[in-house]
mmCIF file with all atom_site columns, C-alpha atoms and ligand atoms in Angstrom:
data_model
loop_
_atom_site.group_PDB
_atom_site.id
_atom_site.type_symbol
_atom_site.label_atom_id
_atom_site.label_alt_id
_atom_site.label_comp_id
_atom_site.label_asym_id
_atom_site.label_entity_id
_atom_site.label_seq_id
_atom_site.pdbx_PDB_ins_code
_atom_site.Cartn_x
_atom_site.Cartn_y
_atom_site.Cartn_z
_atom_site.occupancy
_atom_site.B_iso_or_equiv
_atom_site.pdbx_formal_charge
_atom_site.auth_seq_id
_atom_site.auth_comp_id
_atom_site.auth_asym_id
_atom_site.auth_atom_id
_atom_site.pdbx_PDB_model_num
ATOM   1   C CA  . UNK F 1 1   ? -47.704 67.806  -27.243 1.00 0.00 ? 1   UNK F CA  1
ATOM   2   C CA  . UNK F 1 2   ? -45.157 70.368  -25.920 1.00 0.00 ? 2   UNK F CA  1
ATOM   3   C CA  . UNK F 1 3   ? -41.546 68.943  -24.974 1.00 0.00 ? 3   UNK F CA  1
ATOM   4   C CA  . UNK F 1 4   ? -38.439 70.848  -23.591 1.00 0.00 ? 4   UNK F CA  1
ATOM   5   C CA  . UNK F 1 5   ? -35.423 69.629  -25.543 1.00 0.00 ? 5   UNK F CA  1
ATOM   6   C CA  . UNK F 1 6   ? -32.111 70.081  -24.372 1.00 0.00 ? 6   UNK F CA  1
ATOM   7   C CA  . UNK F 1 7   ? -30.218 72.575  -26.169 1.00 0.00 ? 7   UNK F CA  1
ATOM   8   C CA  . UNK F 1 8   ? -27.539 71.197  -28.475 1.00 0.00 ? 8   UNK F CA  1
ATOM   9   C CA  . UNK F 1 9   ? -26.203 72.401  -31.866 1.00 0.00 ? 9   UNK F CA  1
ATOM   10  C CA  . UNK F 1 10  ? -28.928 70.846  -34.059 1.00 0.00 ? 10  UNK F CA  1
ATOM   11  C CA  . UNK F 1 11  ? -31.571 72.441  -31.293 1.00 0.00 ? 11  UNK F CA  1
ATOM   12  C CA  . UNK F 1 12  ? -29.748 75.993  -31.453 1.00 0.00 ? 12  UNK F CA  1
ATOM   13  C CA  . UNK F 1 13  ? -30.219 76.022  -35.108 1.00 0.00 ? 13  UNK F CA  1
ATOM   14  C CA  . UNK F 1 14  ? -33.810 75.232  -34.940 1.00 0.00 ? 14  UNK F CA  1
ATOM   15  C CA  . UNK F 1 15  ? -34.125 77.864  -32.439 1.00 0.00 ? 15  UNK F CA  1
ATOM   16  C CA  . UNK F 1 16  ? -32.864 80.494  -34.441 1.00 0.00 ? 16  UNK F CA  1
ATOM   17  C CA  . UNK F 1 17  ? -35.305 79.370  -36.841 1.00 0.00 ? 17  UNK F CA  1
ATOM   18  C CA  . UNK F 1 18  ? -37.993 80.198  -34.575 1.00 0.00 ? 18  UNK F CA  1
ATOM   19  C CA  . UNK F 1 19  ? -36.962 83.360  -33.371 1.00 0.00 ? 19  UNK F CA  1
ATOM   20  C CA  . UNK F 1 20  ? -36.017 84.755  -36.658 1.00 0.00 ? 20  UNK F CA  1
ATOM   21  C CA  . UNK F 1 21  ? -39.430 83.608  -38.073 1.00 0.00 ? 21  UNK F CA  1
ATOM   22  C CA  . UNK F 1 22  ? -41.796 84.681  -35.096 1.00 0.00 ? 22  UNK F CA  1
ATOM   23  C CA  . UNK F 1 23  ? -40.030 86.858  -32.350 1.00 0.00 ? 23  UNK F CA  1
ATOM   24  C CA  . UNK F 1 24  ? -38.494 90.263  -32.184 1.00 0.00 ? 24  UNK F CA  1
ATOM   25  C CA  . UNK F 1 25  ? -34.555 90.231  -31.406 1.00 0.00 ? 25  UNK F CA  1
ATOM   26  C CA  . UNK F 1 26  ? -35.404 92.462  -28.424 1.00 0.00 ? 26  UNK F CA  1
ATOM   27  C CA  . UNK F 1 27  ? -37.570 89.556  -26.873 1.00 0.00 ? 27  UNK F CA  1
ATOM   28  C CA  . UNK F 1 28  ? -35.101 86.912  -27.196 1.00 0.00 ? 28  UNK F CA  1
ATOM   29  C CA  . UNK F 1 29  ? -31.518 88.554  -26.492 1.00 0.00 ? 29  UNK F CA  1
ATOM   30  C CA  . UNK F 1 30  ? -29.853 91.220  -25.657 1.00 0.00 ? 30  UNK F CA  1
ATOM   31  C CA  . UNK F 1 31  ? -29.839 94.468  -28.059 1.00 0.00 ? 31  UNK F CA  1
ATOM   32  C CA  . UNK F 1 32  ? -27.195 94.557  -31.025 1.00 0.00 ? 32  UNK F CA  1
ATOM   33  C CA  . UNK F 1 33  ? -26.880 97.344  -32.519 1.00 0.00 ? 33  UNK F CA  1
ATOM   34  C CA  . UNK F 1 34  ? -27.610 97.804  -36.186 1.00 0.00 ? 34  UNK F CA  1
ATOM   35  C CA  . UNK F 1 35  ? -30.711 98.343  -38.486 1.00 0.00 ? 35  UNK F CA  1
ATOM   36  C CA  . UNK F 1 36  ? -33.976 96.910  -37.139 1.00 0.00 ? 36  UNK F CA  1
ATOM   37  C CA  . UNK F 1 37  ? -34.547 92.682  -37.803 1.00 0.00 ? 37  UNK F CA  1
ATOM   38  C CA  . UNK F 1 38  ? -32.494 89.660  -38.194 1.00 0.00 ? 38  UNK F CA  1
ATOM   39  C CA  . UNK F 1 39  ? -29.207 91.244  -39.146 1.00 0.00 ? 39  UNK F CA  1
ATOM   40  C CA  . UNK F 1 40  ? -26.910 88.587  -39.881 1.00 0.00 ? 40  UNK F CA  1
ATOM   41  C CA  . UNK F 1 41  ? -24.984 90.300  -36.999 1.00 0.00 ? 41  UNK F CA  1
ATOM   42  C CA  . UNK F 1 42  ? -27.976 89.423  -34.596 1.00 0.00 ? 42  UNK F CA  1
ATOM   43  C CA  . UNK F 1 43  ? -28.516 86.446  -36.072 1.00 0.00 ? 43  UNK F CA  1
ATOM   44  C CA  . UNK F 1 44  ? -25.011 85.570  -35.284 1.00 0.00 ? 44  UNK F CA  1
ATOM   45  C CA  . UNK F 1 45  ? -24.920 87.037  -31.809 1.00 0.00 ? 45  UNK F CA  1
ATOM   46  C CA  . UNK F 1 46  ? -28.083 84.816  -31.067 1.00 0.00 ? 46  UNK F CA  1
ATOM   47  C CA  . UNK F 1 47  ? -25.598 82.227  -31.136 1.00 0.00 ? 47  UNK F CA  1
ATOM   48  C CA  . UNK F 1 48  ? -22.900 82.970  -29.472 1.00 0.00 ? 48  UNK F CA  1
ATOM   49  C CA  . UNK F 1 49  ? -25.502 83.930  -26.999 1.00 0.00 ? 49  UNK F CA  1
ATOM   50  C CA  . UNK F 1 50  ? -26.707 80.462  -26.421 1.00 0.00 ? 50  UNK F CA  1
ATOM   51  C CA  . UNK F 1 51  ? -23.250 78.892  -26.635 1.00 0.00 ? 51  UNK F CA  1
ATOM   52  C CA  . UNK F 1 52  ? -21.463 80.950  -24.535 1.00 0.00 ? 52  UNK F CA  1
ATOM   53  C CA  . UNK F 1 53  ? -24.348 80.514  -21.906 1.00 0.00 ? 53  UNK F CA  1
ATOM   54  C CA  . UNK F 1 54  ? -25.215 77.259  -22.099 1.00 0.00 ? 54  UNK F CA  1
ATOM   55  C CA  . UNK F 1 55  ? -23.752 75.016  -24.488 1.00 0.00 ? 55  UNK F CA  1
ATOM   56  C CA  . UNK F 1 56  ? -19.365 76.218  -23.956 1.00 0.00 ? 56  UNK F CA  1
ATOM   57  C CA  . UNK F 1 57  ? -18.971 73.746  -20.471 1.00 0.00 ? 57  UNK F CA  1
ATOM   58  C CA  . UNK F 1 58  ? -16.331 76.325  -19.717 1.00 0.00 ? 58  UNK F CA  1
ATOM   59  C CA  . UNK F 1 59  ? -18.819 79.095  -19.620 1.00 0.00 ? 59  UNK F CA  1
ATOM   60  C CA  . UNK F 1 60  ? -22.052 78.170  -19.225 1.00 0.00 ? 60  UNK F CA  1
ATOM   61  C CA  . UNK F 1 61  ? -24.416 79.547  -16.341 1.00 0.00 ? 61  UNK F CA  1
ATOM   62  C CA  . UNK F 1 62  ? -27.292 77.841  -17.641 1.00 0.00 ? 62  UNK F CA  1
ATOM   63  C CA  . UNK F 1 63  ? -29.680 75.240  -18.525 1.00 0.00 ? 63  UNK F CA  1
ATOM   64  C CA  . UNK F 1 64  ? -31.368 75.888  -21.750 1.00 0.00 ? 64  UNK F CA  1
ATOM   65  C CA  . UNK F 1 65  ? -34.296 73.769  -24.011 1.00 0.00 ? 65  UNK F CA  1
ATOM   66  C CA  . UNK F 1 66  ? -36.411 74.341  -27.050 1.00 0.00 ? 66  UNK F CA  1
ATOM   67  C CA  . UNK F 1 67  ? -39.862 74.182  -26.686 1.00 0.00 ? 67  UNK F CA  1
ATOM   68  C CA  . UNK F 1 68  ? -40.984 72.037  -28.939 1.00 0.00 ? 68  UNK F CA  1
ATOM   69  C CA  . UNK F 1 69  ? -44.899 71.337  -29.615 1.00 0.00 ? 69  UNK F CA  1
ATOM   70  C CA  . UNK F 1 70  ? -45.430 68.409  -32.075 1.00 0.00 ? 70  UNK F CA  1
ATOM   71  C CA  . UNK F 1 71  ? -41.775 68.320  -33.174 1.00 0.00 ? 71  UNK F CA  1
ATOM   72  C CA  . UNK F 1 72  ? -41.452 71.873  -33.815 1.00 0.00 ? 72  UNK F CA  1
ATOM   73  C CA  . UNK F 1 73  ? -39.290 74.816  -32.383 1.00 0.00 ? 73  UNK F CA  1
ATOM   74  C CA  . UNK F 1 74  ? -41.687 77.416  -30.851 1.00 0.00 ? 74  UNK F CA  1
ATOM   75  C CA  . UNK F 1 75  ? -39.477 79.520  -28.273 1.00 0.00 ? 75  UNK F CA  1
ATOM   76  C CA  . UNK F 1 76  ? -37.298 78.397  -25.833 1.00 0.00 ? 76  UNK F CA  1
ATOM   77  C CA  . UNK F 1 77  ? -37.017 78.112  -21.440 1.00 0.00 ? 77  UNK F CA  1
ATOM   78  C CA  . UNK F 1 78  ? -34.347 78.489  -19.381 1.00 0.00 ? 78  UNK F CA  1
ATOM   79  C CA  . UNK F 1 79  ? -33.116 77.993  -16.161 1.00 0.00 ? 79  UNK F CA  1
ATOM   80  C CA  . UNK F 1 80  ? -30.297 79.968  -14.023 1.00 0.00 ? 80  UNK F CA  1
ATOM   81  C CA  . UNK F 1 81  ? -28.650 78.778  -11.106 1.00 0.00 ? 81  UNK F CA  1
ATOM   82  C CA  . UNK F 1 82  ? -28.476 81.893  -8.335  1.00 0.00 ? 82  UNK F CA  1
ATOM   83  C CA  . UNK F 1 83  ? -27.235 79.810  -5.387  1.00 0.00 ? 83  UNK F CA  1
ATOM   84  C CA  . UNK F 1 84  ? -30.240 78.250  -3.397  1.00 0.00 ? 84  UNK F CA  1
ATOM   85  C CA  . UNK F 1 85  ? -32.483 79.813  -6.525  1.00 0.00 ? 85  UNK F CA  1
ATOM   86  C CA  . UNK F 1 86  ? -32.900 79.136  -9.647  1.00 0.00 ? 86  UNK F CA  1
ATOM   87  C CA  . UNK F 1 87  ? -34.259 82.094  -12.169 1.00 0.00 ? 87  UNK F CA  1
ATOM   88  C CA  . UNK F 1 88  ? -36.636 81.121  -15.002 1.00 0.00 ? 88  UNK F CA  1
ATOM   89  C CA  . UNK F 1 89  ? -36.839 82.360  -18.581 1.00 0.00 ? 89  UNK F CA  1
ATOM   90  C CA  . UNK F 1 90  ? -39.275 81.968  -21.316 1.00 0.00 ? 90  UNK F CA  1
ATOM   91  C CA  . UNK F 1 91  ? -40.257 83.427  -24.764 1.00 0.00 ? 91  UNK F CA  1
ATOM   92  C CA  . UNK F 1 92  ? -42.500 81.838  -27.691 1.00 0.00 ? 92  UNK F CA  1
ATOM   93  C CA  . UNK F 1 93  ? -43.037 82.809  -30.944 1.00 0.00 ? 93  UNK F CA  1
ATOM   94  C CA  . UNK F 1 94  ? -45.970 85.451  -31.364 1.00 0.00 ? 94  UNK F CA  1
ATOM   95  C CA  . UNK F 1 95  ? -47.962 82.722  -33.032 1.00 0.00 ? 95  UNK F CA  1
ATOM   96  C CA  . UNK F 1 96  ? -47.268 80.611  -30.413 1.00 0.00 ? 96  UNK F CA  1
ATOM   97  C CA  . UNK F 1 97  ? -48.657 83.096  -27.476 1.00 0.00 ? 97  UNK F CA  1
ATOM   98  C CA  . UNK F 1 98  ? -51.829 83.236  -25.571 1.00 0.00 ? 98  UNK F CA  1
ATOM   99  C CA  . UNK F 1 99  ? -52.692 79.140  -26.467 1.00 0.00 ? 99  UNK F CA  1
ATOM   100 C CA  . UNK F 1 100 ? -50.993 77.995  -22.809 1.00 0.00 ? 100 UNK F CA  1
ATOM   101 C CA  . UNK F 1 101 ? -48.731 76.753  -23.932 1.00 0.00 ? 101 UNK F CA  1
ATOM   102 C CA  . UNK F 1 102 ? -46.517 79.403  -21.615 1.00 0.00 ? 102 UNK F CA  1
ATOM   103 C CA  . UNK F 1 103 ? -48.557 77.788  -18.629 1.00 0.00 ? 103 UNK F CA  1
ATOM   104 C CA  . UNK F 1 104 ? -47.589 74.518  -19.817 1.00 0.00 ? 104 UNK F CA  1
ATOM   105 C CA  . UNK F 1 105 ? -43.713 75.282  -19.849 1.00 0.00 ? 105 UNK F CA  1
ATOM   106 C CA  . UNK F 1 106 ? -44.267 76.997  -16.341 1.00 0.00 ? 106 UNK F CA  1
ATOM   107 C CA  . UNK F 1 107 ? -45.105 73.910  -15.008 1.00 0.00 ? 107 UNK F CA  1
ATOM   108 C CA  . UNK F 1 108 ? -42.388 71.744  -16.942 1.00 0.00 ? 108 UNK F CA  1
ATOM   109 C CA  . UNK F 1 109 ? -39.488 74.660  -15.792 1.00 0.00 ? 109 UNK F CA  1
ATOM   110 C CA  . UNK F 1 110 ? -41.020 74.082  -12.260 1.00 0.00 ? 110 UNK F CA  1
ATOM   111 C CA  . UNK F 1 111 ? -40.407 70.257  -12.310 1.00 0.00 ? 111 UNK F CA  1
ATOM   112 C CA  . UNK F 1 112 ? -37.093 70.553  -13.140 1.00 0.00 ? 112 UNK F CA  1
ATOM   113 C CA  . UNK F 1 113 ? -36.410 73.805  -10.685 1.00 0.00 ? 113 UNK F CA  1
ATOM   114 C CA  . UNK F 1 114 ? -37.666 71.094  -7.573  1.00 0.00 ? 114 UNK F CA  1
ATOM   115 C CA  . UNK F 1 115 ? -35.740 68.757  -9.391  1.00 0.00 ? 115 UNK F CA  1
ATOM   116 C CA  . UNK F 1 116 ? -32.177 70.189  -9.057  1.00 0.00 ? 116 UNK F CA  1
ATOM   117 C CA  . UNK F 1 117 ? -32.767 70.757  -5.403  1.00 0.00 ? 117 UNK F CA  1
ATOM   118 C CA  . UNK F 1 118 ? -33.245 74.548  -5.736  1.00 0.00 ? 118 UNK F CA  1
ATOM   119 C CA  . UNK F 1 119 ? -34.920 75.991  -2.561  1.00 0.00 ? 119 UNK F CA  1
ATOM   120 C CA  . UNK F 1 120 ? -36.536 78.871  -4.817  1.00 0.00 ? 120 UNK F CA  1
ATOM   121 C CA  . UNK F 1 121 ? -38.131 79.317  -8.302  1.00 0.00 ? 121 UNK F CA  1
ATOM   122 C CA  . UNK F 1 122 ? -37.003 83.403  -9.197  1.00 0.00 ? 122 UNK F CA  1
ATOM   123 C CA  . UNK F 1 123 ? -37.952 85.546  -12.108 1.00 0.00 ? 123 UNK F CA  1
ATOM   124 C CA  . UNK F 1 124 ? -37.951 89.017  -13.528 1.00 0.00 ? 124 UNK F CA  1
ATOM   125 C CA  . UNK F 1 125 ? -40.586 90.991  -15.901 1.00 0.00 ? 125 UNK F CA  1
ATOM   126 C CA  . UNK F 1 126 ? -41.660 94.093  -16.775 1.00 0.00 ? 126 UNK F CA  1
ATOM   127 C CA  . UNK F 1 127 ? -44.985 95.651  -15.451 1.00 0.00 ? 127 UNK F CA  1
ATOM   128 C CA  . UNK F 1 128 ? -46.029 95.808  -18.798 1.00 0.00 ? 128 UNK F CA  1
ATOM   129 C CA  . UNK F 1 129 ? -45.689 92.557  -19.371 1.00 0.00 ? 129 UNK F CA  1
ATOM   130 C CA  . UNK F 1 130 ? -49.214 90.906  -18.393 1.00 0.00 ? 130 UNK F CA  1
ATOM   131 C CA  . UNK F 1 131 ? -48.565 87.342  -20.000 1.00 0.00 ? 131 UNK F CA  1
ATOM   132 C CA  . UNK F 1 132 ? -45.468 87.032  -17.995 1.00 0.00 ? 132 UNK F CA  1
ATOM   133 C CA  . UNK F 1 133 ? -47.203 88.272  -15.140 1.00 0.00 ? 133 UNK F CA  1
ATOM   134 C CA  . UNK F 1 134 ? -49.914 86.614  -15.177 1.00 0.00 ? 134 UNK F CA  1
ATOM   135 C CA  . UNK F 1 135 ? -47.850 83.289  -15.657 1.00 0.00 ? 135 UNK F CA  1
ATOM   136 C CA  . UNK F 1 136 ? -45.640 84.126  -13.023 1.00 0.00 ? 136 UNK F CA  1
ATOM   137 C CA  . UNK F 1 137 ? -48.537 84.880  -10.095 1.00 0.00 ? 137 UNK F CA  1
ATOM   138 C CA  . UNK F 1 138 ? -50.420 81.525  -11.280 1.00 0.00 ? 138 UNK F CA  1
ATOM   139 C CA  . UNK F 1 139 ? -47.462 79.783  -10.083 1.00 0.00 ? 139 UNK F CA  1
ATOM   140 C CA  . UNK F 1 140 ? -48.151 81.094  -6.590  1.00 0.00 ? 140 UNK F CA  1
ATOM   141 C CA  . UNK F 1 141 ? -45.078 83.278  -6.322  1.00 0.00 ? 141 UNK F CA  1
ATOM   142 C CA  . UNK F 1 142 ? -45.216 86.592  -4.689  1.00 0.00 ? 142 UNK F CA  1
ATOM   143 C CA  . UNK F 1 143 ? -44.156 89.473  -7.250  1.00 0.00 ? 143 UNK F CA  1
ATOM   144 C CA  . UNK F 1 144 ? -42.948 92.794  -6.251  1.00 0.00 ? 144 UNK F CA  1
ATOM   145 C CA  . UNK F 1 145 ? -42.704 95.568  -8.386  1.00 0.00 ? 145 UNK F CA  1
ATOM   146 C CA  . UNK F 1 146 ? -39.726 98.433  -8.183  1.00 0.00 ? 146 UNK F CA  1
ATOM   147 C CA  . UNK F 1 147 ? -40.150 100.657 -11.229 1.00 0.00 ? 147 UNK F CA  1
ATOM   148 C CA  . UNK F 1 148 ? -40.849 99.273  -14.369 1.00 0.00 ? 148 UNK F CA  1
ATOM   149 C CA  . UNK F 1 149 ? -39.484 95.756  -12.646 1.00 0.00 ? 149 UNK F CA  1
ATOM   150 C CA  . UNK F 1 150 ? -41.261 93.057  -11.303 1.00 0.00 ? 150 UNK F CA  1
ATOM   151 C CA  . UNK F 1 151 ? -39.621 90.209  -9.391  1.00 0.00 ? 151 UNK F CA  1
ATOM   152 C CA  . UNK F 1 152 ? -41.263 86.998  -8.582  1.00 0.00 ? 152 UNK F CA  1
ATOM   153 C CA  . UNK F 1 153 ? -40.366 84.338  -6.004  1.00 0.00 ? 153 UNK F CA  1
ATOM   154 C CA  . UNK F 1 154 ? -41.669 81.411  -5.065  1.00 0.00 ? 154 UNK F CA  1
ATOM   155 C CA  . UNK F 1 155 ? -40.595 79.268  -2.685  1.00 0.00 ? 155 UNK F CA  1
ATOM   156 C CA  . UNK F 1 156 ? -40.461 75.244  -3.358  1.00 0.00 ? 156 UNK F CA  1
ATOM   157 C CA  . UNK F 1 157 ? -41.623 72.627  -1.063  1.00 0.00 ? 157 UNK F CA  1
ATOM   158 C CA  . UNK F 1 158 ? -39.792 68.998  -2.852  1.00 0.00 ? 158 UNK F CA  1
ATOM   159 C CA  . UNK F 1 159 ? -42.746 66.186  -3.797  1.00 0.00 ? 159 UNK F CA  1
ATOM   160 C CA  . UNK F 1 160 ? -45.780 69.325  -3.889  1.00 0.00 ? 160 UNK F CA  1
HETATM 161 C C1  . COA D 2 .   ? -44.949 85.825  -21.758 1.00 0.00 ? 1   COA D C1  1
HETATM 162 C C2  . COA D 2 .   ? -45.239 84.503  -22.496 1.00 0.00 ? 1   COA D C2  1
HETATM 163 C C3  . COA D 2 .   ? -44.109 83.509  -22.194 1.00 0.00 ? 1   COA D C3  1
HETATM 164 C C4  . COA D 2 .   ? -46.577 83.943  -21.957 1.00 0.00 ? 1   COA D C4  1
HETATM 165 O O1  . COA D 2 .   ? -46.829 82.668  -22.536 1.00 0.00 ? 1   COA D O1  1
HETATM 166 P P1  . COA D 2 .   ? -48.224 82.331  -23.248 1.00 0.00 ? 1   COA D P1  1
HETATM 167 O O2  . COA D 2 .   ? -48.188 80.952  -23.748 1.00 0.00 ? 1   COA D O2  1
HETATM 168 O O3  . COA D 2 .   ? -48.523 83.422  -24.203 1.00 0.00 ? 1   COA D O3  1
HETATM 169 O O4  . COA D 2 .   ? -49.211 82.423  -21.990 1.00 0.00 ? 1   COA D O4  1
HETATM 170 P P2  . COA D 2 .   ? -50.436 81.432  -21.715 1.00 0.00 ? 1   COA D P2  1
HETATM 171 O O5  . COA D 2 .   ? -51.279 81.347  -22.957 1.00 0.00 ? 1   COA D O5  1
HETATM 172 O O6  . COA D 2 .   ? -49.953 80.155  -21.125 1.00 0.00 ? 1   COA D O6  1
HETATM 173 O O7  . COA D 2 .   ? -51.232 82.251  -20.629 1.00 0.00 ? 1   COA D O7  1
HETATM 174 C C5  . COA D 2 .   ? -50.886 82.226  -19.244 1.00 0.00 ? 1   COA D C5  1
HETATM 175 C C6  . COA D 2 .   ? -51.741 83.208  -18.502 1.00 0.00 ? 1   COA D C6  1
HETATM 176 O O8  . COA D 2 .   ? -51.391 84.528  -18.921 1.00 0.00 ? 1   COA D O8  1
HETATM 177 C C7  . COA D 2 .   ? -52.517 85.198  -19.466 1.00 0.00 ? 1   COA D C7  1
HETATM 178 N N1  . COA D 2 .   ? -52.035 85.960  -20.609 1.00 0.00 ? 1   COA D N1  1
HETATM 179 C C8  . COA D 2 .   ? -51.312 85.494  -21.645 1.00 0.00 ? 1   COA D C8  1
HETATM 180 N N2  . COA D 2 .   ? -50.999 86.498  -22.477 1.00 0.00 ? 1   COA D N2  1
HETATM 181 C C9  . COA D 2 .   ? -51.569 87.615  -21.964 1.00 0.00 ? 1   COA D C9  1
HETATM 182 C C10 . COA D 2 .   ? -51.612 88.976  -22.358 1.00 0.00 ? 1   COA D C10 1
HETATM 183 N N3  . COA D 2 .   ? -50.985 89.385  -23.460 1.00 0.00 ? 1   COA D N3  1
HETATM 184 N N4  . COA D 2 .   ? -52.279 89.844  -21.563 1.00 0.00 ? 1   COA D N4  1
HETATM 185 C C11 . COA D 2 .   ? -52.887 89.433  -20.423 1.00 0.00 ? 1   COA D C11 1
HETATM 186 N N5  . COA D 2 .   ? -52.869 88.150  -19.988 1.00 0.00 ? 1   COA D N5  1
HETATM 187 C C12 . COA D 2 .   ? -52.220 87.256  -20.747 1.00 0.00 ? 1   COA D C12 1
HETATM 188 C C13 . COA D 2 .   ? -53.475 84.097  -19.871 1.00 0.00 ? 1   COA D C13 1
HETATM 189 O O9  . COA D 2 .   ? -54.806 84.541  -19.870 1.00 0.00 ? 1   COA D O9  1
HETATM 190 C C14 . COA D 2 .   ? -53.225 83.077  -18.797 1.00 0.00 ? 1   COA D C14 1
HETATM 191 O O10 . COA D 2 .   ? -53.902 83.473  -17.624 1.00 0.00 ? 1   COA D O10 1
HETATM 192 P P3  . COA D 2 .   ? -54.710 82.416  -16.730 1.00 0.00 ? 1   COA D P3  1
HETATM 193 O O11 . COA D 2 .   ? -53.659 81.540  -16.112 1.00 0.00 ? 1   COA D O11 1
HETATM 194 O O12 . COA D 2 .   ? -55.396 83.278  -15.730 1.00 0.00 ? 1   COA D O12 1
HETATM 195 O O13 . COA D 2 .   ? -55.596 81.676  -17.676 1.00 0.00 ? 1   COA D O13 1
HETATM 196 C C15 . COA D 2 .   ? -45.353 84.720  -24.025 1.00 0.00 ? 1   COA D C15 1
HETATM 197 O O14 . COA D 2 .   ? -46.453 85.536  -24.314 1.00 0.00 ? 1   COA D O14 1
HETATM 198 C C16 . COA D 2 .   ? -44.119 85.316  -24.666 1.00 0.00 ? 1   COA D C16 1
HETATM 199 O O15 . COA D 2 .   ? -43.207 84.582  -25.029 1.00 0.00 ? 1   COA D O15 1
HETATM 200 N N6  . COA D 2 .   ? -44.036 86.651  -24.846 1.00 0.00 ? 1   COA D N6  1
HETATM 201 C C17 . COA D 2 .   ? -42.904 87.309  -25.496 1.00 0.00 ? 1   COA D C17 1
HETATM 202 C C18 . COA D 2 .   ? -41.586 87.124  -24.772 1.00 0.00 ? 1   COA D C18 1
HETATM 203 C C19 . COA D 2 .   ? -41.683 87.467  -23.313 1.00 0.00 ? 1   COA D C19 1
HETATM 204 O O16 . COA D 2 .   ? -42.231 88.512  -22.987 1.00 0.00 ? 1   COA D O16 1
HETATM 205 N N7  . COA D 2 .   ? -41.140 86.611  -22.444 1.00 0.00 ? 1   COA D N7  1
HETATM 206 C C20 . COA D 2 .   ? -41.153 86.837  -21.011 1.00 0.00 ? 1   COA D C20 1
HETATM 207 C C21 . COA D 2 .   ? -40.093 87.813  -20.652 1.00 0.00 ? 1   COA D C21 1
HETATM 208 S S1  . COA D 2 .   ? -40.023 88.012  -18.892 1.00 0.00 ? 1   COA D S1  1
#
């Protein structure tokens, strides 16, 4: 069964778990320099990452969860306030991918988007990126590509 679970302290360090075991530091945060791998620097950096944006109340521009399937940590979701938008975020753990569970989470994020009264569900990929795409059109949302970018919106209509 696949749960989104608040992010807290005892989360974050489960997370880390998961991304250090089964995800590149590239598809989870943004570049630190360094050697290749969980550095202890990146490992670090992964969270102050998710405390400054989500779990510091004095900083935070976020909403963050683990995705949890069966009680354990296998990537996490987010969602970002953009005033009447809200933009969506989602990585899994390579052995995680390509089971739906990414569909799954799509529609979980999207419950919670309608939820907190956002007027629009928002995302960004890359055009190489056909999981994310392919996720992001089966929610109905227009995508437009500029470059290497692709943008997705999708308009929500409350009690769909
Ligand atoms: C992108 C990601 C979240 C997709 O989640 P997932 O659980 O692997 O995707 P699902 O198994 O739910 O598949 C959803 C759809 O995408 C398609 N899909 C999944 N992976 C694919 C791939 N590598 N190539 C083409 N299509 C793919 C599935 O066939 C399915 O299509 P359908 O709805 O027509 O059946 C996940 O692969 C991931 O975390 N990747 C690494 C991090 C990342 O890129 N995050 C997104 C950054 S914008």
């Amino acid at each position: 069964m696949i749960v989104l679970t608040p992010l807290d302290e005892a989360a974050l360090t489960r997370l880390l778990e998961a991304a250090e075991a089964g995800a590149d530091p590239l598809e989870v945060m943004p570049p630190v320099g360094g050697p290749p791998g969980w550095t202890p620097a990146r490992r670090a950096a992964f969270l102050a990452f998710h405390r400054a944006r989500c779990l510091d109340p004095a900083t935070a521009v976020e909403r963050t969860w683990v995705i949890d399937t069966d009680g354990t940590a296998v990537g996490a979701a987010r969602l970002e306030p953009h005033g009447d938008a809200v933009e969506a975020g989602i990585w899994l753990a390579r052995t995680a991918r390509g089971r739906g569970i990414g569909k799954q989470v799509t529609a979980l994020l999207l419950e919670e988007a309608r939820a907190s009264g956002a007027e629009r569900f928002i995302a960004s990929t890359t055009a190489g990126n056909h999981g994310a795409r392919a996720l992001l059109s089966g929610t109905g949302a227009t995508l437009t590509a500029e470059g290497d970018e692709v943008a997705a919106d999708l308009r929500l209509s409350r009690g769909e």
